[in-house]
Coordinates of C-alpha atoms and ligand atoms in Angstrom, one line a residue:
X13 CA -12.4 2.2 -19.9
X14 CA -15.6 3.0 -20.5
X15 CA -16.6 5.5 -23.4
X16 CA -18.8 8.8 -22.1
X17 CA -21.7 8.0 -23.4
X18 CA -21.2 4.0 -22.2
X19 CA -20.6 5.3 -18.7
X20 CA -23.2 7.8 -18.2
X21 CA -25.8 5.1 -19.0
X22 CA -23.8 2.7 -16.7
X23 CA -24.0 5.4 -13.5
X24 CA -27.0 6.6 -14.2
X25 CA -28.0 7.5 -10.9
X26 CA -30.5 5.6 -8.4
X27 CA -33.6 8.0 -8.4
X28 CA -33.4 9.5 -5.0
X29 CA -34.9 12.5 -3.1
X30 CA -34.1 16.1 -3.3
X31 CA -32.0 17.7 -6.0
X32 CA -29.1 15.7 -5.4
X33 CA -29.3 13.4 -9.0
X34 CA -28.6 16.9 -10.6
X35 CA -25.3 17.0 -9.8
X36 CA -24.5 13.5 -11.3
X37 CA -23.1 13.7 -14.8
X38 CA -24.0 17.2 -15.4
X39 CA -21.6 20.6 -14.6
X40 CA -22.3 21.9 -10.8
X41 CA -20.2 24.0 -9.3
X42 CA -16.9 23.5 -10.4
X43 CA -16.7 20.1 -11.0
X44 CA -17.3 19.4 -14.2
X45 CA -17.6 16.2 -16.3
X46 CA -14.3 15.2 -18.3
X47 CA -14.4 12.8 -21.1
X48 CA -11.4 11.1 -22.7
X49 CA -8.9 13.0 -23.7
X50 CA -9.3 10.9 -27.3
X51 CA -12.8 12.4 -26.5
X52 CA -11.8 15.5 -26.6
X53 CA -9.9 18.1 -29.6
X54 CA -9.5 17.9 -33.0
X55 CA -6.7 16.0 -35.0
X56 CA -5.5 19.0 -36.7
X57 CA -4.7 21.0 -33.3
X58 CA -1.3 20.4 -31.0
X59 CA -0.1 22.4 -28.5
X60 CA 3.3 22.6 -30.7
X61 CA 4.8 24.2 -33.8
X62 CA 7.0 22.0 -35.1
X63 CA 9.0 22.7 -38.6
X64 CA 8.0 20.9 -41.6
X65 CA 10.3 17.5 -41.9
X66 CA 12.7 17.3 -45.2
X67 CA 11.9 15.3 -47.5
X68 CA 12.6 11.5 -46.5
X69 CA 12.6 8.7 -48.4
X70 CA 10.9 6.0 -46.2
X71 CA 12.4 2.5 -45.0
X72 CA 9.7 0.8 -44.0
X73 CA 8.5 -0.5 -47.0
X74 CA 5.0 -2.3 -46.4
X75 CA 5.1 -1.5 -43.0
X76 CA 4.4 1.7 -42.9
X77 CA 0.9 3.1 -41.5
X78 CA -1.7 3.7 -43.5
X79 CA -4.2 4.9 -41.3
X80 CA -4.0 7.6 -39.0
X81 CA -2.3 7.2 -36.0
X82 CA -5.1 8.4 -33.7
X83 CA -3.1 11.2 -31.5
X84 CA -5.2 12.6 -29.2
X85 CA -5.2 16.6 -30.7
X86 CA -5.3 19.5 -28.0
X87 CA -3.7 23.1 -27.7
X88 CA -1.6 23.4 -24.6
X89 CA -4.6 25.1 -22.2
X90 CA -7.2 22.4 -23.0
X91 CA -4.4 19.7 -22.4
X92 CA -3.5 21.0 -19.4
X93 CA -7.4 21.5 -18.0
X94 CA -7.8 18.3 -18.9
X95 CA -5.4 16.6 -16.5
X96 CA -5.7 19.4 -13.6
X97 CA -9.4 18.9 -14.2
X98 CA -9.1 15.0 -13.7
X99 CA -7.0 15.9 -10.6
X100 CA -9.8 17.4 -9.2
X101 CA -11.9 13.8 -9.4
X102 CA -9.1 12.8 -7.4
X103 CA -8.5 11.7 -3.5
X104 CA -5.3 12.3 -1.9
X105 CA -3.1 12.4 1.1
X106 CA -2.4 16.5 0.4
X107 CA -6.4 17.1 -0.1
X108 CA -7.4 15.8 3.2
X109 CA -6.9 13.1 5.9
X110 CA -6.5 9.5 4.2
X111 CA -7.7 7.1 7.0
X112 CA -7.5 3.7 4.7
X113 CA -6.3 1.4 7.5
X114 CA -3.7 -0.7 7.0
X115 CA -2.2 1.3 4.2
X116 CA -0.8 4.4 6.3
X117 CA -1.6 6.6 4.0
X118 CA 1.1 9.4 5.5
X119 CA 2.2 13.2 4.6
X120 CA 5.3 12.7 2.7
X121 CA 7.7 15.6 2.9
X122 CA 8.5 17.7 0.3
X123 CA 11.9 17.4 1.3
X124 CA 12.2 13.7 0.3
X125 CA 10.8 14.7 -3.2
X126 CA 14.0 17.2 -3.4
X127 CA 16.3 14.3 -2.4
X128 CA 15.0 11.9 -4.8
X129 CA 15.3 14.4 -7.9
X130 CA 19.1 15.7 -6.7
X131 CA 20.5 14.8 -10.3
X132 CA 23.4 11.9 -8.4
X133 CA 19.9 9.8 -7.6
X134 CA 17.3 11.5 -10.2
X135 CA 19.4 11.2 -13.3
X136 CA 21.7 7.7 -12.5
X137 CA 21.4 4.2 -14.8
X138 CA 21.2 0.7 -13.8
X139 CA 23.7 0.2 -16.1
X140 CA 26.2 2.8 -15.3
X141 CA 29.8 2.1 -14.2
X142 CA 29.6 1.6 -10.8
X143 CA 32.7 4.0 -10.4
X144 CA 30.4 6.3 -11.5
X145 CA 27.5 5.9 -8.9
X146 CA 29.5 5.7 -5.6
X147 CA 27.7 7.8 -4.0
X148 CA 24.4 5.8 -4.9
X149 CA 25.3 2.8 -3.8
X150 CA 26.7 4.5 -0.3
X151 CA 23.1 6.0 -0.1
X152 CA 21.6 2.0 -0.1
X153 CA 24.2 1.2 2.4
X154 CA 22.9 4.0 4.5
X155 CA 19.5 3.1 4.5
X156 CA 20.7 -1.0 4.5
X157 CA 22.0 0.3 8.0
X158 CA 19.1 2.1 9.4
X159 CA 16.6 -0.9 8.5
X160 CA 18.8 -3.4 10.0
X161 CA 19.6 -1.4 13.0
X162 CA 15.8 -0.5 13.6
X163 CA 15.2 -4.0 12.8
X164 CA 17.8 -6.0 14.8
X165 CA 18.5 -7.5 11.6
X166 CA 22.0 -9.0 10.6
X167 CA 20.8 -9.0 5.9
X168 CA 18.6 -7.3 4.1
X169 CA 17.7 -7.4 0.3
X170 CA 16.7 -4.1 -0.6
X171 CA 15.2 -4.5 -4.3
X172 CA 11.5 -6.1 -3.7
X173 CA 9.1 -3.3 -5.3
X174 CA 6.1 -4.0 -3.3
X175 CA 5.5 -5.4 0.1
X176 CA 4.0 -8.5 -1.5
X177 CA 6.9 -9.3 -3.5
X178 CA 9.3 -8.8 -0.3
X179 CA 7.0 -11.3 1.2
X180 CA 8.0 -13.5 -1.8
X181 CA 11.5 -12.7 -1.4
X182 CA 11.8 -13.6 2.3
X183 CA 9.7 -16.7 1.8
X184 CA 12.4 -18.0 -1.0
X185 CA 15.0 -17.1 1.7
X186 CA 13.0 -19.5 3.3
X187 CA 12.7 -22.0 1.0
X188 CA 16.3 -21.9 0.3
X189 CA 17.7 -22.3 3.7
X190 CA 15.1 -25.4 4.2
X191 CA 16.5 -27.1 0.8
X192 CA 19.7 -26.5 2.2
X193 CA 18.9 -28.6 4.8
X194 CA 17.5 -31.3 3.1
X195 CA 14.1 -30.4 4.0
X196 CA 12.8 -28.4 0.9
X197 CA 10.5 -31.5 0.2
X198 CA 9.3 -32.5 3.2
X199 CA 8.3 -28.7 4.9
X200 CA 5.2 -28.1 2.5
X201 CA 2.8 -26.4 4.9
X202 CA 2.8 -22.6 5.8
X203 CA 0.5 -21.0 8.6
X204 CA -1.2 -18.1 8.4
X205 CA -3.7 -16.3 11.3
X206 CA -7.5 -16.1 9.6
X207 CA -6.9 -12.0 10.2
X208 CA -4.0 -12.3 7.8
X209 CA -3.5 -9.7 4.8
X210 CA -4.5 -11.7 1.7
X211 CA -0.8 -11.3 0.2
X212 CA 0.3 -13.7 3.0
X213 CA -1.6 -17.0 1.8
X214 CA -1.2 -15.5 -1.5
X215 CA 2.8 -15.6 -1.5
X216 CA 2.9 -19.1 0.2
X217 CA 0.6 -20.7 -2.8
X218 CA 2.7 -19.2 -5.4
X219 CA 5.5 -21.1 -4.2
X220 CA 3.4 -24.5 -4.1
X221 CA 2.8 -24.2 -0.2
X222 CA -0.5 -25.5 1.8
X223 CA -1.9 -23.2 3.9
X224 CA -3.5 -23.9 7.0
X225 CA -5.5 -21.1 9.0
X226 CA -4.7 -20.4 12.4
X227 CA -8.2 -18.7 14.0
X228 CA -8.2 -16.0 15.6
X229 CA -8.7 -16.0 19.9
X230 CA -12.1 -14.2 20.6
X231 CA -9.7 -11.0 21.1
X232 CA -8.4 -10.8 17.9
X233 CA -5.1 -12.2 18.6
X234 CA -3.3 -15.1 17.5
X235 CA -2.7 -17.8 20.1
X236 CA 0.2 -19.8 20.5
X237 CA -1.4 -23.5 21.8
X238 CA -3.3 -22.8 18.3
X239 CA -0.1 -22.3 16.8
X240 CA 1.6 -25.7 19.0
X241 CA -1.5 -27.7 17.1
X242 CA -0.5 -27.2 13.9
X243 CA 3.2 -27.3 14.0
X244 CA 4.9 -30.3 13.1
X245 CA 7.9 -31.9 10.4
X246 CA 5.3 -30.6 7.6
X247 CA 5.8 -26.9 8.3
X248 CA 7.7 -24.9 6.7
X249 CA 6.9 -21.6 8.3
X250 CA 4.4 -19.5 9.7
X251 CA 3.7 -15.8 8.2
X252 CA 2.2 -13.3 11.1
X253 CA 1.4 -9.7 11.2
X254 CA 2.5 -7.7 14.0
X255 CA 0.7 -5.3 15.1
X256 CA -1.8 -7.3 13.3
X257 CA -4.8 -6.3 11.1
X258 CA -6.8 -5.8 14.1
X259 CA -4.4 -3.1 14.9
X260 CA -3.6 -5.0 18.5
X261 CA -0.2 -6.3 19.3
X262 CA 0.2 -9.8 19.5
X263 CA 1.1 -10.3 23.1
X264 CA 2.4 -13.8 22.5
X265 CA 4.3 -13.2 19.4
X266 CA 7.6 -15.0 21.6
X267 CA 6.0 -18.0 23.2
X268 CA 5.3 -18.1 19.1
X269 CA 8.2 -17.8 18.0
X270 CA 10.0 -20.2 20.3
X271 CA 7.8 -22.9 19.5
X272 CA 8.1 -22.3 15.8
X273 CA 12.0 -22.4 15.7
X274 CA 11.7 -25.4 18.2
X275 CA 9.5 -27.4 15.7
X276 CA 12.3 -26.2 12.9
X277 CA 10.6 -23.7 11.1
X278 CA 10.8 -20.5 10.4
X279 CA 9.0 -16.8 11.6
X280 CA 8.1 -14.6 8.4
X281 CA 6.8 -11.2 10.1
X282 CA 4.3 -9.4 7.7
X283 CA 5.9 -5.9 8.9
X284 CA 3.3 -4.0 6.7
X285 CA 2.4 -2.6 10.3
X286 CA 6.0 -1.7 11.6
X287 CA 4.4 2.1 11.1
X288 CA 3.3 1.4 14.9
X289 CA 6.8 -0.2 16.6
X290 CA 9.4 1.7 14.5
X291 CA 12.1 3.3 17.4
X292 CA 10.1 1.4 19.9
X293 CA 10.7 -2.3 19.3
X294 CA 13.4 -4.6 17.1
X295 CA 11.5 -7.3 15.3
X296 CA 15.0 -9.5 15.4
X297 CA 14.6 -9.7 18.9
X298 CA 10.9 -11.1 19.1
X299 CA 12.2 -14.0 17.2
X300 CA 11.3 -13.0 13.5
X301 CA 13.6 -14.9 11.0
X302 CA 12.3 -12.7 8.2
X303 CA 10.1 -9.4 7.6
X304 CA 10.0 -7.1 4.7
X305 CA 9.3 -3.1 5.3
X306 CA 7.0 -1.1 3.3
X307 CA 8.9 1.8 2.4
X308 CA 5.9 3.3 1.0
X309 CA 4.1 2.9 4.0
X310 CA 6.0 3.3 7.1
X311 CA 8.9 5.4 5.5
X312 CA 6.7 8.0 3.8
X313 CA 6.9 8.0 -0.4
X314 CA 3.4 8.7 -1.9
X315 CA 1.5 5.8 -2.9
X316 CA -2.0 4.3 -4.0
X317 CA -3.4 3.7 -7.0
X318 CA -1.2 0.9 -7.5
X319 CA 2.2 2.2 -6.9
X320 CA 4.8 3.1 -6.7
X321 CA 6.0 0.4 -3.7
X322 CA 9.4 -0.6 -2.4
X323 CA 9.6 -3.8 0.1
X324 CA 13.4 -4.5 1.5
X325 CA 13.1 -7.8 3.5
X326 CA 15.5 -7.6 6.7
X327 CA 17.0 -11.2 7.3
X328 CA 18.0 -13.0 10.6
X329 CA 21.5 -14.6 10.9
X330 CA 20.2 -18.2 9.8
X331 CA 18.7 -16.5 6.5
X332 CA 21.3 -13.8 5.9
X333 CA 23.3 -16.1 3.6
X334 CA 20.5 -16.7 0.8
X335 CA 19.9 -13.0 0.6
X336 CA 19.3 -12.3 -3.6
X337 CA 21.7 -10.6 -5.4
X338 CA 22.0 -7.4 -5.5
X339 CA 23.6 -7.1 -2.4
X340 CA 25.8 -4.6 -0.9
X341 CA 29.2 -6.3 0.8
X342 CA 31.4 -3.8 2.8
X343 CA 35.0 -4.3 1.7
X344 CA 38.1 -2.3 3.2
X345 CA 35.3 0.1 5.0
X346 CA 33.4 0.4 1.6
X347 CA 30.3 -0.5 0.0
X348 CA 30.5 -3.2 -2.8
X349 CA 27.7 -3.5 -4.6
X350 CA 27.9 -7.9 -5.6
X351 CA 25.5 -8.1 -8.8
X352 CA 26.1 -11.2 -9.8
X353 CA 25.2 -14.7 -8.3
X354 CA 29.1 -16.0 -9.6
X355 CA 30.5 -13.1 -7.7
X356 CA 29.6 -14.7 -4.1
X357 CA 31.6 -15.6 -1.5
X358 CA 32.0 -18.5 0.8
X359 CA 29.1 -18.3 3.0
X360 CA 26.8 -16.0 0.4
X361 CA 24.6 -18.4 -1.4
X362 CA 22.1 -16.2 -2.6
X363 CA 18.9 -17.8 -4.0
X364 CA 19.3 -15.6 -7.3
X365 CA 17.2 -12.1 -8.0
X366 CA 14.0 -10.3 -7.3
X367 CA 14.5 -7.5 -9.5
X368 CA 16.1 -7.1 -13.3
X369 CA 18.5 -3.9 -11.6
X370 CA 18.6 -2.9 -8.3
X371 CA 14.7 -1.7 -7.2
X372 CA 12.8 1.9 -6.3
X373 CA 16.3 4.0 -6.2
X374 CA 13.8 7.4 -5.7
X375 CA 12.1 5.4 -3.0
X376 CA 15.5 4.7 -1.1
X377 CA 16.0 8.2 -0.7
X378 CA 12.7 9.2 0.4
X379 CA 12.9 6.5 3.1
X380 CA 16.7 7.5 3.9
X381 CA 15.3 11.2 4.2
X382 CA 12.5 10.4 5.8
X383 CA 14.7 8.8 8.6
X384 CA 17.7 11.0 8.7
X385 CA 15.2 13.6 9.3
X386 CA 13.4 12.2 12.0
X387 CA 16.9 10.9 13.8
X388 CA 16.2 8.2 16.2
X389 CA 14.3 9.8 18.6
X390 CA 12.0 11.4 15.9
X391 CA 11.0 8.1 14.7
X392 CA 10.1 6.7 17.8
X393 CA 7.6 9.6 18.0
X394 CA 6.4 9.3 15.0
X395 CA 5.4 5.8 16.1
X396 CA 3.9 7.1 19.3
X397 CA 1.8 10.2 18.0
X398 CA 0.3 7.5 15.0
X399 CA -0.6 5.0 18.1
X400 CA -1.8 8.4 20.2
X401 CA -3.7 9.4 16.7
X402 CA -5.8 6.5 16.4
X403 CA -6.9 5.9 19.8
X404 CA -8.1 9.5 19.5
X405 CA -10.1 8.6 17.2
X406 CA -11.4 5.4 18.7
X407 CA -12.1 7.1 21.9
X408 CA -13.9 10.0 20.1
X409 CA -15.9 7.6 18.2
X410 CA -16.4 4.1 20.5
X411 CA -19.8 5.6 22.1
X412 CA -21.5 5.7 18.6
X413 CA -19.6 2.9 16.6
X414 CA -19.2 -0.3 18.1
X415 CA -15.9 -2.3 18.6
X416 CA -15.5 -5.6 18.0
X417 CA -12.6 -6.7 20.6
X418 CA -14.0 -4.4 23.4
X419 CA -13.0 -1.4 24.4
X420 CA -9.5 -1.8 24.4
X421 CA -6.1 0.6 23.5
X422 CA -5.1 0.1 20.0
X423 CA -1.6 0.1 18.2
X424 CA -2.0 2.3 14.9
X425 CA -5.3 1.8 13.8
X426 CA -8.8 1.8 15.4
X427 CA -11.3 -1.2 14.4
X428 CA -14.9 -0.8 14.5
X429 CA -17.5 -4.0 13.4
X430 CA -21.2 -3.0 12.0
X431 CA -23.5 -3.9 14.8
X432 CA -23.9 -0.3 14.9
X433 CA -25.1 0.1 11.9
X434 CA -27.1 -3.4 11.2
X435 CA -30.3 -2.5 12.6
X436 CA -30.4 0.8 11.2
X437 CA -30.4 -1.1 7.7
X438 CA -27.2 0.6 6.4
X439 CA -23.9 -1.6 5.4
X440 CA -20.4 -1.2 5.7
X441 CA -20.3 -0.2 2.3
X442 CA -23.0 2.2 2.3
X443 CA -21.5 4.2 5.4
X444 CA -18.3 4.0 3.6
X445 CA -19.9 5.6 0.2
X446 CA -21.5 8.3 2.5
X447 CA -18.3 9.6 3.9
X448 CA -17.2 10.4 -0.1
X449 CA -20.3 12.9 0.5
X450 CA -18.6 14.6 3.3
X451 CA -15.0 15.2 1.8
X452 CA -12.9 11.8 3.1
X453 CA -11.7 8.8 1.0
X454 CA -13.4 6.0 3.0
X455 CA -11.3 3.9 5.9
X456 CA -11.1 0.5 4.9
X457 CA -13.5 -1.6 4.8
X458 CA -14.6 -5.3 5.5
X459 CA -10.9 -5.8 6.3
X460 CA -9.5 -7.8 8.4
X461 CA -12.1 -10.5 7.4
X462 CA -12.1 -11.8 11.2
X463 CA -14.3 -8.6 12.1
X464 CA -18.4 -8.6 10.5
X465 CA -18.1 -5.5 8.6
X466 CA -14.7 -4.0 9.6
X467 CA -14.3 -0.6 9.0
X468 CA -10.6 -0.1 10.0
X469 CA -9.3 3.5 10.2
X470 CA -5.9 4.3 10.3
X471 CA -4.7 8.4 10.6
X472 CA -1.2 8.3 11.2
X473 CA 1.1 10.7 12.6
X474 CA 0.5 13.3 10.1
X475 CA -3.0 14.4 11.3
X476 CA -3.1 17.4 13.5
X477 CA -5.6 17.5 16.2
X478 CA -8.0 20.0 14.5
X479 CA -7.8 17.6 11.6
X480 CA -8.6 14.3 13.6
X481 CA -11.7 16.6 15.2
X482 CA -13.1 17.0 12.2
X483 CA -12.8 13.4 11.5
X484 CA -14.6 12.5 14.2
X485 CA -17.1 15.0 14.1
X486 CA -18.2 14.1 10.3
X487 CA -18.3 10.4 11.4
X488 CA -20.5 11.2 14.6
X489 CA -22.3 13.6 12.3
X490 CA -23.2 10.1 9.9
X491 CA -23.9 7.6 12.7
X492 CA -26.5 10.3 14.0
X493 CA -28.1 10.0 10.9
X494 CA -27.9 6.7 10.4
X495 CA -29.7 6.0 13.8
X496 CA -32.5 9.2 12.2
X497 CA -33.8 6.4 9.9
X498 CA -32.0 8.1 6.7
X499 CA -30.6 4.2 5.5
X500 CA -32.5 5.6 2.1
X501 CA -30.0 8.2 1.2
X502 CA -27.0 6.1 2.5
X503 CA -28.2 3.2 0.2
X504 CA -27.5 5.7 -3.3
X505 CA -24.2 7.6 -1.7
X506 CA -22.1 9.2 -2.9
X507 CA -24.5 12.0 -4.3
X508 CA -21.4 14.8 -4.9
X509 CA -18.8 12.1 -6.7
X510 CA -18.3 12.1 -10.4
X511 CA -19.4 8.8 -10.4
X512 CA -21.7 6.9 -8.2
X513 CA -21.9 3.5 -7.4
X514 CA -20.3 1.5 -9.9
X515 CA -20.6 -2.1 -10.5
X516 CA -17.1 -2.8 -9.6
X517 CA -17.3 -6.5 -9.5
X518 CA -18.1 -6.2 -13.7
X519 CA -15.2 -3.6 -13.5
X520 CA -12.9 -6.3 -11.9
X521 CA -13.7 -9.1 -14.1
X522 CA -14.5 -7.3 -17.2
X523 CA -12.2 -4.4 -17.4
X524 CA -11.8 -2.0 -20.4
X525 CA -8.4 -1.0 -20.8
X526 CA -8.4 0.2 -24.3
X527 CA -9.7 2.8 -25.7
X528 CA -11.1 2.2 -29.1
X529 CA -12.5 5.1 -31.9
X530 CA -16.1 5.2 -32.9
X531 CA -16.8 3.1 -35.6
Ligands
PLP10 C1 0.0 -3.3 2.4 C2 0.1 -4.6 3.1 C3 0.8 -5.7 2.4 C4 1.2 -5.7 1.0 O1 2.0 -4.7 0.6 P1 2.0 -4.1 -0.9 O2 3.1 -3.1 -1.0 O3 0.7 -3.6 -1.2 O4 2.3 -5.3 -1.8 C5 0.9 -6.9 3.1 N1 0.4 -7.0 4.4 C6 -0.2 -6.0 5.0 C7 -0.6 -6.1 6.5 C8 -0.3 -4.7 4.4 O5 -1.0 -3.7 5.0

């Protein structure tokens, strides 16, 4: 991180009209500048009285500290302003609608959080006695159940942390059941759709796969004679999104699958996207061999900023045996929780672990809540309101943003391309950067990289109608002023943030983590 006075000189703001450049690093209103909080206090203050220690006679010998240790000192109220103040500088899902796309960024029920922190899930150890967490491990089963059965799934692994490292798992499922055919060396090629999520290539070349790009039709879907072309006794397996990232269902995702199985590989589904099919369609039976689940997407739990993320793979029949440990075996009508690779049984060759314990335990109950709350029928209109949400939005936005795949229904998120911004002079980014202005965390942008300048927007189920008008009313509200010639003030958004633009390419490639005293 950046010191104050290092990033005040680093944002200083783009001169631009009007009175705007006031508000930038200065107090207005109530949101107020924050430094550090080693910025901030005074050594000698803490927010506690604690008694004077006894006398000790040190064991460190010539290892104890001889310089300060640097605490950061502040009384309780200027701790606490601190953080609610830095709260303030922050988006979230319970401030206003979220419409990253692809991320489905979803209200998440304050009754999960009650379920998560009940003291039996809240309170447990990896390590304890498993006599001693029964009712843990039945909770797992129960949600096992519910993903396979929405799945049409015969295995899962439950303990990937992220939907990136479920695609990891799956793809060592994968891997394993092609060494156990004697074709581990031979299958070396994955395929991936250009409109792919960057994990997917990503997780192929960490195992030592090539990739080779499948291009997208002219309608943002994949198709499968492009698929035919590239199968053969090189491939391994093919990784597809469905929805995809254009937020359209792949209409041929079976004639895919067929002719993937019949070549001898395998079907990963990226089901990042199962937000839009949940209740409404079983992945198993489109031919999927292997699809991890974003709890922290589809299933509610918050999430951004890097976590927290839970990704259980589901597993066809073929993959089921190489599930990782831990795995939950029913015995006598009970859950078993097998934690060792030793402890298998014939037919359970698992390929060994993704995890150290057993993954996101407060995320399994958020996701079991979130689902025994809905019921069945819930879910499936949770699924249908998100898909009813976003072509809401499309249809209250297509006349003034343009579309790249034509004016077409959508699954769970709307795509829009630039050309309606282009000759105006004002980019993805800039349009995105003015929306901060107006009270929204931007959609995403220039993703899927199939679309020139994709801004994909994504509300979910959780918006209400009011909510989703006032969306589209600030977005109509931008596009008439980028068509009024203001490209000037776009160009220097956001003029209300804390910070302005930053340069976030230095930020990713040079970061500051520590934070080091003066002098
Ligand atoms: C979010 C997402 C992923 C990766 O999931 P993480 O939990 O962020 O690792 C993969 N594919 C798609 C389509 C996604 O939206």
């Amino acid at each position: 991180m950046l010191n104050t006075a290092e990033r005040t000189r680093e944002t200083q703001p783009a001169p631009v009209s009007g009175e705007d450049v006031e508000a930038v690093g200065k107090a207005r209103g109530i949101r107020n500048e924050e430094p550090l909080i080693f910025e901030i206090g005074r050594a000698e203050v803490s927010g506690v009285d604690l008694p004077e220690p006894e006398t000790v006679t040190s064991r460190l010998g010539g290892l104890a500290r001889k310089a300060e240790l640097g605490l950061p000192g502040l009384s309780e109220p200027e701790a606490l302003r601190h953080y609610v103040r830095l709260s303030k500088q922050n988006y979230a899902i319970d401030i206003n609608t979220y419409p990253l796309g692809s991320c489905t960024m979803k209200h998440n029920a304050r009754l999960n959080e009650k379920m998560a922190r009940l003291p039996g899930f809240g309170d447990i150890h990896p390590l304890q006695p498993l006599s001693t967490v029964e009712g843990a491990v039945e909770m797992m089963q129960e949600l096992s159940h519910w993903l396979m059965a929405l799945t049409g799934m015969e295995a899962i692994a439950l303990s990937p942390k992220a939907g990136a490292h479920g695609e990891l798992c799956g793809m060592m499922a994968i891997k394993a059941a092609l060494d156990a055919r004697g074709e581990g060396e031979t299958r070396t090629t994955v395929l991936a759709p250009a409109s792919a999520h960057g994990t997917n290539p990503a997780t192929a070349a960490v195992l030592g796969y090539r990739i080779e790009t499948i291009p997208a039709r002219a309608d943002g879907t994949v198709d499968p004679e492009a698929v035919k072309a590239k199968l053969g006794p090189h491939v391994a397996a093919i990784m597809l999104t469905n929805p995809n990232t254009c937020g359209l269902f792949e209409p041929d995702i079976m004639a895919i699958a067929d002719a993937v199985h019949a070549a001898g590989a395998f079907f990963y589904c990226d089901g990042a996207n199962l937000n839009a099919i949940l209740g409404k369609v079983r992945p198993g039976e489109l031919g999927v061999d292997a699809m991890h689940i974003n709890l922290h997407k589809t299933l509610s739990t918050p999430h951004g900023g890097g976590g927290p993320g839970s990704g259980p793979v589901v597993l066809s029949a073929t993959l089921a045996p190489y599930a990782p440990v831990p795995f939950i075996r029913m015995e006598a009508g009970a859950p078993v929780l097998v934690e060792e690779a030793a402890h298998a049984r014939d037919g359970e060759q698992p390929f060994g672990r993704m995890t150290a314990f057993h993954g996101q335990m407060g995320m399994y109950v958020r996701a079991l809540t979130y689902l025994l709350s809905h019921g069945e029928d819930g879910i499936r209109h949770a699924s249908e309101t998100a898909v009813l949400n976003a072509n809401y939005v499309r249809a209250g936005l297509r006349d003034v943003m343009t579309q790249p795949f034509g004016d077409k229904i959508c699954m769970h998120e709307a795509i829009f391309d630039d050309r309606f911004l282009e000759p105006h002079g004002v980019s993805t980014l800039d349009f995105a950067k003015a929306m901060i202005d107006e009270g929204y965390h931007p959609m995403t942008m220039y993703f899927p990289l199939v679309v020139h300048g994709a801004l994909l927007i994504e509300p979910t189920e959780s918006e209400s109608k009011e909510a989703l008008d006032r969306f589209i009313a600030t977005m109509r509200g931008l596009t008439a002023r980028v068509k009024a010639g203001e490209a000037a003030s776009f160009k220097t958004a956001p003029h209300f943030a804390p910070r302005r633009r930053l340069d976030e390419t230095r930020a990713a490639r040079q970061p500051k983590l520590r934070w080091k005293p003066a002098g």
